[in-house]
Short mmCIF file of C-alpha atoms and ligand atoms in Angstrom, two decimals:
data_model
loop_
_atom_site.label_atom_id
_atom_site.label_comp_id
_atom_site.label_asym_id
_atom_site.label_seq_id
_atom_site.Cartn_x
_atom_site.Cartn_y
_atom_site.Cartn_z
CA MET A 1 -1.40 -13.05 -8.49
CA PHE A 2 -3.49 -13.81 -11.46
CA ASN A 3 -0.09 -15.30 -13.43
CA SER A 4 0.18 -17.87 -10.72
CA THR A 5 -2.82 -19.70 -12.26
CA LEU A 6 -1.08 -19.83 -15.27
CA THR A 7 2.40 -20.58 -14.72
CA GLU A 8 3.44 -24.11 -15.22
CA ASP A 9 6.21 -24.85 -12.52
CA GLU A 10 5.55 -27.60 -9.86
CA ALA A 11 8.77 -26.25 -7.85
CA ILE A 12 6.70 -23.36 -6.75
CA LEU A 13 3.48 -24.96 -6.93
CA CYS A 14 2.06 -23.70 -9.79
CA PRO A 15 -0.56 -23.59 -11.74
CA ALA A 16 -2.41 -22.65 -8.82
CA ASP A 17 -6.38 -23.45 -8.64
CA GLY A 18 -7.00 -19.63 -7.68
CA ALA A 19 -5.73 -16.69 -6.29
CA ILE A 20 -6.86 -13.87 -3.52
CA MET A 21 -5.55 -10.70 -3.16
CA ILE A 22 -6.47 -8.36 -0.28
CA THR A 23 -6.31 -4.91 -1.32
CA ALA A 24 -8.03 -1.31 -1.21
CA SER A 25 -7.00 -0.83 -4.45
CA HIS A 26 -6.76 2.71 -5.09
CA LEU A 27 -9.41 3.83 -2.37
CA PRO A 28 -8.57 4.62 1.24
CA TYR A 29 -7.22 1.92 3.72
CA ASN A 30 -10.38 1.50 5.57
CA ARG A 31 -11.95 -0.06 2.05
CA ASN A 32 -10.09 -3.14 1.81
CA GLY A 33 -11.44 -6.10 -0.26
CA PHE A 34 -10.59 -9.29 -1.93
CA LYS A 35 -10.11 -9.74 -5.53
CA PHE A 36 -10.17 -13.25 -6.89
CA PHE A 37 -8.87 -15.13 -9.86
CA THR A 38 -8.73 -18.22 -11.48
CA SER A 39 -6.90 -19.13 -14.88
CA ASP A 40 -9.79 -17.43 -16.79
CA GLY A 41 -9.22 -14.33 -14.95
CA GLY A 42 -10.59 -11.97 -12.19
CA LEU A 43 -13.76 -13.01 -10.90
CA GLY A 44 -17.43 -10.88 -10.92
CA LYS A 45 -19.64 -9.59 -8.42
CA ASN A 46 -21.81 -13.01 -8.68
CA ASP A 47 -19.24 -15.36 -8.11
CA ILE A 48 -17.38 -13.59 -5.24
CA LYS A 49 -21.34 -13.63 -3.68
CA ASP A 50 -21.33 -17.08 -4.16
CA ILE A 51 -17.98 -18.07 -2.76
CA LEU A 52 -18.22 -15.72 0.29
CA GLU A 53 -21.49 -17.09 1.09
CA ARG A 54 -20.38 -21.00 0.53
CA ALA A 55 -17.26 -20.00 2.50
CA ALA A 56 -19.11 -18.66 5.55
CA SER A 57 -21.22 -21.61 5.69
CA ILE A 58 -18.38 -24.15 5.28
CA TYR A 59 -16.95 -22.18 8.27
CA SER A 60 -19.51 -22.33 10.48
CA ASN A 61 -20.08 -26.03 10.19
CA PHE A 62 -16.53 -26.23 11.08
CA LEU A 63 -17.00 -24.46 14.02
CA ALA A 64 -20.34 -26.02 14.90
CA LYS A 65 -18.49 -29.24 14.85
CA GLY A 66 -15.78 -28.23 17.55
CA TYR A 67 -12.93 -28.04 15.03
CA SER A 68 -10.31 -25.60 15.63
CA VAL A 69 -8.89 -23.66 12.55
CA LYS A 70 -4.96 -24.26 12.17
CA ALA A 71 -4.48 -23.18 8.41
CA SER A 72 -1.01 -22.38 9.11
CA GLU A 73 -0.09 -26.61 9.34
CA SER A 74 -0.92 -26.67 5.28
CA VAL A 75 0.54 -23.08 4.51
CA LYS A 76 3.76 -23.45 2.24
CA LYS A 77 5.67 -20.30 1.11
CA VAL A 78 6.81 -19.65 -2.55
CA ASP A 79 8.45 -16.65 -4.04
CA TYR A 80 6.28 -16.36 -7.08
CA MET A 81 7.45 -12.50 -7.40
CA ALA A 82 10.74 -14.02 -8.71
CA VAL A 83 8.92 -15.62 -11.65
CA TYR A 84 6.55 -13.06 -12.26
CA THR A 85 9.34 -10.03 -12.63
CA SER A 86 11.49 -12.14 -14.15
CA ASP A 87 9.17 -12.50 -17.21
CA LEU A 88 8.64 -9.30 -17.09
CA VAL A 89 12.30 -8.49 -17.54
CA LYS A 90 12.65 -11.26 -20.34
CA ALA A 91 9.91 -9.08 -22.57
CA VAL A 92 11.67 -6.08 -22.51
CA ARG A 93 15.20 -7.94 -23.11
CA LYS A 94 13.41 -9.65 -26.12
CA ALA A 95 11.97 -6.41 -27.57
CA ALA A 96 15.28 -4.96 -27.60
CA GLY A 97 16.45 -8.01 -29.45
CA ASN A 98 18.01 -10.10 -26.68
CA ILE A 99 20.12 -7.64 -25.18
CA GLU A 100 20.71 -8.34 -21.34
CA LYS A 101 20.44 -4.37 -20.14
CA PRO A 102 18.72 -2.43 -22.64
CA LEU A 103 17.96 0.22 -20.34
CA GLU A 104 21.47 0.93 -19.48
CA GLY A 105 21.71 4.51 -18.19
CA PHE A 106 18.04 5.60 -18.46
CA HIS A 107 17.28 7.31 -15.59
CA ILE A 108 13.72 6.07 -14.26
CA VAL A 109 11.85 7.36 -11.23
CA VAL A 110 9.32 4.96 -9.55
CA ASP A 111 6.47 6.23 -7.71
CA ALA A 112 4.74 3.27 -5.77
CA GLY A 113 2.54 5.70 -3.58
CA ASN A 114 3.33 3.25 -0.56
CA GLY A 115 1.36 0.77 -2.18
CA ALA A 116 2.41 -2.58 -3.52
CA GLY A 117 4.47 -1.64 -6.85
CA GLY A 118 7.73 -0.74 -5.23
CA PHE A 119 9.15 -3.99 -6.51
CA PHE A 120 9.30 -2.50 -9.88
CA ALA A 121 12.29 -0.54 -9.61
CA ALA A 122 14.63 -3.15 -8.16
CA LYS A 123 13.21 -6.06 -9.88
CA VAL A 124 12.41 -5.10 -13.41
CA LEU A 125 14.13 -1.93 -14.12
CA GLU A 126 17.71 -2.10 -12.52
CA PRO A 127 18.24 -5.80 -13.87
CA LEU A 128 17.39 -4.10 -17.11
CA GLY A 129 20.06 -1.52 -16.58
CA ALA A 130 18.25 1.48 -15.33
CA ILE A 131 19.31 3.97 -12.48
CA THR A 132 16.19 4.24 -10.56
CA SER A 133 17.46 6.53 -7.56
CA GLY A 134 14.85 9.20 -6.52
CA SER A 135 12.51 6.59 -6.80
CA GLN A 136 9.94 7.38 -3.97
CA PHE A 137 7.26 5.58 -1.38
CA LEU A 138 8.20 2.36 -2.34
CA GLU A 139 7.70 0.70 0.80
CA PRO A 140 4.37 -0.66 1.45
CA ASP A 141 2.15 1.48 4.13
CA GLY A 142 -1.42 0.91 4.08
CA MET A 143 -1.99 4.10 5.68
CA PHE A 144 -0.81 5.87 2.62
CA PRO A 145 0.98 8.82 4.39
CA ASN A 146 2.29 10.59 1.31
CA HIS A 147 0.03 10.48 -1.22
CA ILE A 148 -3.45 8.81 -2.22
CA PRO A 149 -1.57 5.83 -4.93
CA ASN A 150 -3.69 6.67 -7.99
CA PRO A 151 -2.66 7.79 -11.13
CA GLU A 152 -6.23 9.75 -11.99
CA ASP A 153 -5.25 12.00 -8.77
CA LYS A 154 -3.91 15.08 -9.16
CA ALA A 155 -1.44 15.51 -6.05
CA ALA A 156 -0.35 11.56 -6.65
CA MET A 157 0.82 12.96 -10.50
CA LYS A 158 2.11 16.08 -9.33
CA ALA A 159 4.34 13.97 -6.89
CA ILE A 160 5.80 11.67 -9.64
CA THR A 161 6.19 14.80 -11.99
CA GLN A 162 8.02 16.46 -9.24
CA ALA A 163 10.39 13.39 -8.48
CA VAL A 164 11.06 13.04 -12.44
CA LEU A 165 11.91 17.10 -12.49
CA ASP A 166 14.16 17.05 -9.41
CA ASN A 167 15.83 13.78 -10.51
CA LYS A 168 16.03 15.28 -14.37
CA ALA A 169 15.02 11.54 -15.07
CA ASN A 170 14.34 10.15 -18.19
CA LEU A 171 10.90 8.45 -17.26
CA GLY A 172 8.56 8.52 -14.29
CA ILE A 173 6.31 5.79 -13.82
CA ILE A 174 3.47 5.63 -11.33
CA PHE A 175 1.24 2.63 -9.97
CA ASP A 176 -1.54 2.49 -7.95
CA THR A 177 -1.81 0.27 -4.60
CA ASP A 178 -2.36 -3.22 -6.00
CA VAL A 179 -0.53 -1.94 -9.39
CA ASP A 180 -3.75 -2.54 -11.89
CA ARG A 181 -3.37 0.94 -12.51
CA SER A 182 -0.07 2.88 -13.78
CA ALA A 183 0.69 5.70 -15.96
CA ALA A 184 3.81 7.79 -16.80
CA VAL A 185 5.98 11.31 -16.79
CA ASP A 186 8.18 11.98 -19.78
CA SER A 187 11.55 13.74 -19.09
CA THR A 188 9.86 17.19 -19.81
CA GLY A 189 7.15 16.64 -17.07
CA ARG A 190 4.70 15.45 -19.05
CA GLU A 191 2.14 13.60 -17.87
CA LEU A 192 1.30 10.07 -19.81
CA ASN A 193 -2.10 9.21 -17.83
CA ARG A 194 -5.89 9.52 -18.58
CA ASN A 195 -6.24 10.00 -22.55
CA ARG A 196 -2.81 10.53 -23.24
CA LEU A 197 -2.03 7.08 -21.62
CA ILE A 198 -4.67 5.55 -23.73
CA ALA A 199 -3.45 7.17 -26.84
CA LEU A 200 0.18 6.14 -26.26
CA MET A 201 -0.94 2.43 -25.86
CA SER A 202 -3.37 2.73 -28.88
CA ALA A 203 -0.67 3.75 -30.93
CA ILE A 204 1.73 0.92 -29.55
CA VAL A 205 -1.13 -1.84 -30.02
CA LEU A 206 -2.10 -0.61 -33.40
CA GLU A 207 1.50 -0.87 -34.71
CA GLU A 208 1.43 -4.13 -33.72
CA HIS A 209 -2.47 -4.70 -34.87
CA PRO A 210 -3.38 -2.16 -37.52
CA GLY A 211 -6.94 -1.37 -37.35
CA THR A 212 -7.80 -3.08 -34.47
CA THR A 213 -10.18 -2.19 -31.74
CA ILE A 214 -9.78 -0.03 -28.74
CA VAL A 215 -12.28 -0.39 -26.09
CA THR A 216 -12.11 2.18 -23.77
CA ASP A 217 -14.35 3.84 -20.84
CA SER A 218 -16.87 6.49 -21.10
CA VAL A 219 -15.38 9.53 -20.06
CA THR A 220 -12.70 9.46 -22.67
CA SER A 221 -12.39 12.53 -24.77
CA ASP A 222 -13.66 13.29 -28.38
CA GLY A 223 -9.90 14.41 -29.26
CA LEU A 224 -8.98 10.55 -28.41
CA THR A 225 -11.49 9.14 -30.78
CA SER A 226 -10.25 11.21 -33.80
CA PHE A 227 -6.52 10.68 -32.66
CA ILE A 228 -7.39 6.31 -32.72
CA GLU A 229 -9.63 6.54 -36.13
CA LYS A 230 -7.95 9.25 -38.14
CA LYS A 231 -4.39 9.34 -37.13
CA LEU A 232 -3.56 5.71 -36.02
CA GLY A 233 -6.29 4.07 -38.20
CA GLY A 234 -8.04 2.11 -35.31
CA LYS A 235 -11.85 1.95 -34.36
CA HIS A 236 -12.61 3.50 -30.75
CA HIS A 237 -15.39 2.03 -28.95
CA ARG A 238 -16.19 4.01 -26.17
CA PHE A 239 -17.83 1.80 -23.69
CA LYS A 240 -18.82 1.97 -19.87
CA ARG A 241 -16.78 3.07 -16.82
CA GLY A 242 -15.57 0.37 -15.09
CA TYR A 243 -12.45 -1.92 -15.84
CA LYS A 244 -14.19 -5.30 -15.76
CA ASN A 245 -16.75 -3.66 -17.83
CA VAL A 246 -14.53 -2.61 -20.95
CA ILE A 247 -12.68 -6.00 -20.38
CA ASP A 248 -15.62 -7.94 -20.75
CA GLU A 249 -16.81 -5.66 -23.83
CA ALA A 250 -13.24 -6.53 -25.26
CA ILE A 251 -13.60 -10.32 -24.96
CA ARG A 252 -17.35 -10.27 -26.27
CA LEU A 253 -16.33 -8.17 -29.61
CA ASN A 254 -13.55 -10.83 -30.40
CA SER A 255 -16.14 -13.47 -29.76
CA ILE A 256 -18.48 -11.83 -32.29
CA GLY A 257 -15.33 -11.44 -34.81
CA GLU A 258 -14.81 -7.75 -34.36
CA GLU A 259 -10.72 -7.94 -33.46
CA SER A 260 -9.83 -6.06 -30.43
CA HIS A 261 -6.42 -5.95 -28.33
CA LEU A 262 -6.66 -3.45 -25.72
CA ALA A 263 -9.30 -2.40 -23.50
CA ILE A 264 -8.21 0.51 -21.21
CA GLU A 265 -9.96 3.23 -18.79
CA THR A 266 -8.80 7.01 -18.16
CA SER A 267 -8.21 5.36 -14.60
CA GLY A 268 -5.38 3.43 -15.45
CA HIS A 269 -6.52 0.30 -15.85
CA GLY A 270 -5.38 -1.27 -19.20
CA ALA A 271 -5.33 -4.93 -20.32
CA LEU A 272 -3.97 -6.54 -23.37
CA LYS A 273 -5.33 -9.79 -25.31
CA GLU A 274 -1.72 -10.85 -25.26
CA ASN A 275 -1.67 -10.88 -21.37
CA HIS A 276 -4.76 -12.80 -20.77
CA TRP A 277 -6.84 -9.73 -20.46
CA LEU A 278 -5.48 -8.80 -16.97
CA ASP A 279 -5.46 -5.18 -16.13
CA ASP A 280 -1.57 -5.63 -14.92
CA GLY A 281 -0.29 -2.18 -14.90
CA ALA A 282 3.31 -3.26 -14.50
CA TYR A 283 2.76 -4.94 -17.94
CA LEU A 284 1.30 -2.01 -19.05
CA MET A 285 4.56 -0.02 -18.33
CA VAL A 286 6.62 -2.86 -19.53
CA LYS A 287 5.00 -2.16 -23.00
CA LEU A 288 6.33 1.53 -22.93
CA LEU A 289 9.78 0.19 -21.91
CA ASN A 290 9.93 -2.21 -24.72
CA LYS A 291 8.99 0.47 -27.01
CA LEU A 292 12.14 3.07 -25.44
CA ALA A 293 14.11 -0.17 -25.76
CA SER A 294 13.81 -1.07 -28.97
CA ALA A 295 13.92 2.43 -30.30
CA ARG A 296 17.00 2.80 -28.69
CA ALA A 297 18.46 -0.56 -29.83
CA SER A 298 17.28 0.17 -33.49
CA GLY A 299 18.76 3.75 -33.33
CA LYS A 300 15.16 5.00 -33.76
CA GLY A 301 15.57 7.33 -30.75
CA VAL A 302 16.61 7.77 -26.95
CA GLY A 303 14.69 8.76 -24.22
CA SER A 304 10.91 9.40 -23.40
CA LYS A 305 10.74 11.47 -26.49
CA VAL A 306 10.34 8.21 -28.41
CA LEU A 307 7.17 8.28 -26.15
CA THR A 308 5.78 11.56 -26.32
CA ASP A 309 6.17 11.39 -29.90
CA LEU A 310 3.47 8.59 -30.25
CA VAL A 311 0.89 10.88 -28.82
CA GLU A 312 2.09 13.78 -31.41
CA GLY A 313 -1.56 15.01 -32.87
CA LEU A 314 -3.72 14.28 -29.94
CA GLU A 315 -6.05 17.11 -29.34
CA GLU A 316 -7.13 17.69 -25.81
CA PRO A 317 -9.16 20.10 -24.47
CA ALA A 318 -8.24 23.31 -22.88
CA ILE A 319 -10.69 22.80 -19.61
CA ALA A 320 -11.21 19.15 -18.42
CA VAL A 321 -13.19 18.39 -15.14
CA GLU A 322 -15.01 16.14 -13.16
CA LEU A 323 -17.40 17.15 -10.40
CA ARG A 324 -18.89 14.83 -8.43
CA LEU A 325 -22.57 15.36 -7.08
CA LYS A 326 -23.70 13.31 -4.24
CA ILE A 327 -27.22 11.91 -3.83
CA ASN A 328 -28.20 12.69 -0.33
CA GLN A 329 -29.90 8.97 0.47
CA ASN A 330 -31.78 10.20 3.33
CA HIS A 331 -33.68 12.91 1.74
CA PRO A 332 -37.45 12.68 1.57
CA ASP A 333 -37.13 13.46 -2.03
CA LEU A 334 -36.21 9.60 -2.76
CA LYS A 335 -39.71 8.82 -1.44
CA GLY A 336 -38.67 5.08 -0.66
CA ARG A 337 -36.42 4.65 -4.00
CA SER A 338 -32.86 3.41 -3.76
CA PHE A 339 -30.27 6.11 -4.61
CA ARG A 340 -29.78 4.20 -8.30
CA GLU A 341 -33.30 4.59 -8.97
CA TYR A 342 -33.06 8.09 -7.72
CA GLY A 343 -29.88 8.72 -10.18
CA GLU A 344 -31.88 7.19 -13.05
CA ALA A 345 -34.55 9.21 -12.68
CA VAL A 346 -31.93 12.51 -12.89
CA LEU A 347 -30.75 10.90 -15.80
CA GLN A 348 -33.89 10.47 -17.70
CA HIS A 349 -35.08 13.96 -16.66
CA LEU A 350 -31.91 15.35 -18.30
CA GLY A 351 -32.05 13.47 -21.17
CA ASN A 352 -35.69 14.51 -21.74
CA SER A 353 -34.47 18.27 -21.27
CA ILE A 354 -31.54 17.80 -23.61
CA ALA A 355 -33.86 16.36 -26.43
CA SER A 356 -35.58 20.01 -26.75
CA ASN A 357 -32.68 22.04 -26.44
CA PRO A 358 -31.54 23.11 -30.07
CA LYS A 359 -27.96 24.00 -28.58
CA LEU A 360 -27.07 20.73 -27.64
CA GLN A 361 -26.91 17.40 -29.08
CA LYS A 362 -27.22 13.84 -27.27
CA ALA A 363 -24.66 11.24 -28.62
CA THR A 364 -26.34 8.98 -30.65
CA VAL A 365 -24.10 6.06 -29.49
CA ASN A 366 -23.46 5.60 -26.16
CA TYR A 367 -23.55 3.35 -23.34
CA GLU A 368 -23.87 5.00 -20.22
CA GLY A 369 -25.33 8.06 -18.91
CA VAL A 370 -26.19 10.99 -20.65
CA ARG A 371 -23.78 12.27 -23.23
CA VAL A 372 -24.09 15.51 -25.05
CA SER A 373 -21.95 17.87 -27.15
CA GLY A 374 -22.41 21.62 -27.43
CA PHE A 375 -20.27 24.84 -27.30
CA GLY A 376 -17.44 23.47 -29.10
CA GLY A 377 -17.15 20.32 -25.99
CA TRP A 378 -18.75 17.67 -24.22
CA PHE A 379 -20.47 16.72 -20.85
CA LEU A 380 -21.46 13.30 -19.35
CA LEU A 381 -23.63 12.86 -16.54
CA ARG A 382 -23.76 9.34 -15.23
CA LEU A 383 -24.22 6.85 -12.13
CA SER A 384 -21.27 5.75 -10.28
CA LEU A 385 -19.91 2.17 -10.45
CA HIS A 386 -19.81 2.08 -6.58
CA ASP A 387 -21.23 5.18 -4.60
CA PRO A 388 -24.56 7.18 -4.46
CA VAL A 389 -22.83 9.82 -6.94
CA LEU A 390 -23.58 11.06 -10.23
CA PRO A 391 -20.23 11.90 -11.52
CA LEU A 392 -20.09 14.71 -14.31
CA ASN A 393 -17.37 15.20 -16.80
CA ILE A 394 -17.04 18.20 -18.87
CA GLU A 395 -14.78 18.96 -21.10
CA ALA A 396 -14.43 22.33 -23.41
CA PRO A 397 -12.23 24.74 -25.41
CA SER A 398 -12.59 27.38 -22.82
CA HIS A 399 -13.66 27.81 -19.16
CA GLU A 400 -16.46 29.95 -20.42
CA ASP A 401 -17.92 27.18 -22.82
CA ALA A 402 -17.22 24.47 -19.69
CA VAL A 403 -19.58 26.73 -17.42
CA LYS A 404 -22.18 27.01 -20.52
CA LEU A 405 -22.51 23.09 -20.51
CA GLY A 406 -22.41 23.06 -16.82
CA LEU A 407 -25.47 25.65 -16.32
CA GLU A 408 -27.32 23.63 -18.88
CA VAL A 409 -26.93 20.45 -16.35
CA SER A 410 -27.57 22.99 -13.53
CA ALA A 411 -30.99 24.01 -15.17
CA ALA A 412 -32.28 20.24 -15.96
CA VAL A 413 -31.36 18.79 -12.58
CA LYS A 414 -32.28 21.78 -10.24
CA GLU A 415 -35.54 20.25 -9.19
CA PHE A 416 -33.82 17.14 -7.74
CA GLN A 417 -33.27 18.11 -4.19
CA ALA A 418 -31.64 15.05 -2.74
CA LEU A 419 -28.80 15.93 -5.31
CA ASP A 420 -26.23 17.99 -3.84
CA THR A 421 -25.08 19.97 -6.81
CA SER A 422 -22.73 22.33 -4.46
CA ALA A 423 -19.73 21.49 -6.75
CA LEU A 424 -21.53 22.30 -9.60
CA ASP A 425 -23.07 25.33 -8.04
CA LYS A 426 -19.23 26.67 -7.62
CA PHE A 427 -17.99 25.94 -11.18
CA VAL A 428 -20.38 27.77 -12.65
CA GLN A 429 -19.89 30.82 -10.21
CA PRO A 430 -19.09 33.89 -12.26
O1 G6P B 501 -17.68 5.47 -11.33
P1 G6P B 501 -16.82 5.91 -10.30
O2 G6P B 501 -17.08 6.33 -8.79
O3 G6P B 501 -16.23 6.96 -10.76
O4 G6P B 501 -15.67 4.86 -10.17
C1 G6P B 501 -15.27 4.06 -11.29
C2 G6P B 501 -13.97 3.27 -11.16
O5 G6P B 501 -14.25 2.20 -9.99
C3 G6P B 501 -13.32 1.36 -9.81
O6 G6P B 501 -12.42 1.99 -9.00
C4 G6P B 501 -13.23 0.22 -10.94
O7 G6P B 501 -11.98 -0.16 -10.32
C5 G6P B 501 -12.65 1.28 -12.01
O8 G6P B 501 -12.58 0.77 -13.07
C6 G6P B 501 -13.51 2.61 -12.50
O9 G6P B 501 -13.00 3.34 -13.18
#
């Protein structure tokens, strides 16, 4: 959608002044919304609110004057997808030294989760020579009958991993509904999502731009920081959760002279400076394909091992969990406060109680919530971007250590009666 605001080709009515996408993204079918794009990228909350208010007033004036709406008369259809996908295909061919079918014989399965990403198999991979049999859930179905289309979701990752193993494929690729999140699976069934996908993309981007800053969301692991900084020689800037937050932060860093080429979240949203800072999941996967294609063309390796080798040395915790603690908005303990104010009060209290705890150290640089190290691991409690929820991420070298961290949180928040800690209580149970 966004690219149509940049493409210059009158035959297909481009560049468009703006583009709108109707999508629920990775969320359930009943949470659809609009995403708006101009040539400057995706619009933020304030602009969207302004557009909707103006549209509502134009529409009611229109109706008040007695006009009937016949939009269809001025609608022209163009096949923009053909242009978009051919650009992706060209990118991989170029990376391999202009070979027509640089993925000839590679078996790559796609799981589109019944979202919009099914095109990737027939329109991108096949023209490059890849075999795509065994690809699944390519037909759009807004009820998502097979699994939630979200590369952070365990069931979704299990589905694509199984498809890779069943088909003895070289690689698996998975998208969320509107293809702004993506992830991969190597031929052995190793998931390349979350911190691993960030590590992999960082390795690729840092080869192209040595020393650059990688902006990530707040729930990234400590192991990722040492991988980016010690192994790859880059700088890890752990910012806030939210794709728009990480993208805007990377743009801000560049504007003050700190070079950054990649903004990426554990959710699978990733945006590159070279791609106009758009979180395009298909483009992210094309960067992996470029690597596969160029490694094969230069005789440096064949298959997904080329990718897996790039994340060699990434330290991963034995335990990594996310527990989502709900705020009951109808509880009297809110005392007229919004759930956000209540959540902030929980975080404030947690922060204070950590300060006097010798077993725990609060992160000195932190942009969101309360991030704390201890027992060989860390936890982060923060407010959800959208929901009345405090997500708690814990990573630790053992279940025992993770429980110790959980117990510290549990003790600190126990007086907040509107906070539903049942997920945490269950986790810390002996
Ligand atoms: O704060 P949470 O509830 O965990 O949600 C965080 C997520 O919200 C949305 O889905 C955004 O698109 C993501 O960029 C973000 O990571």
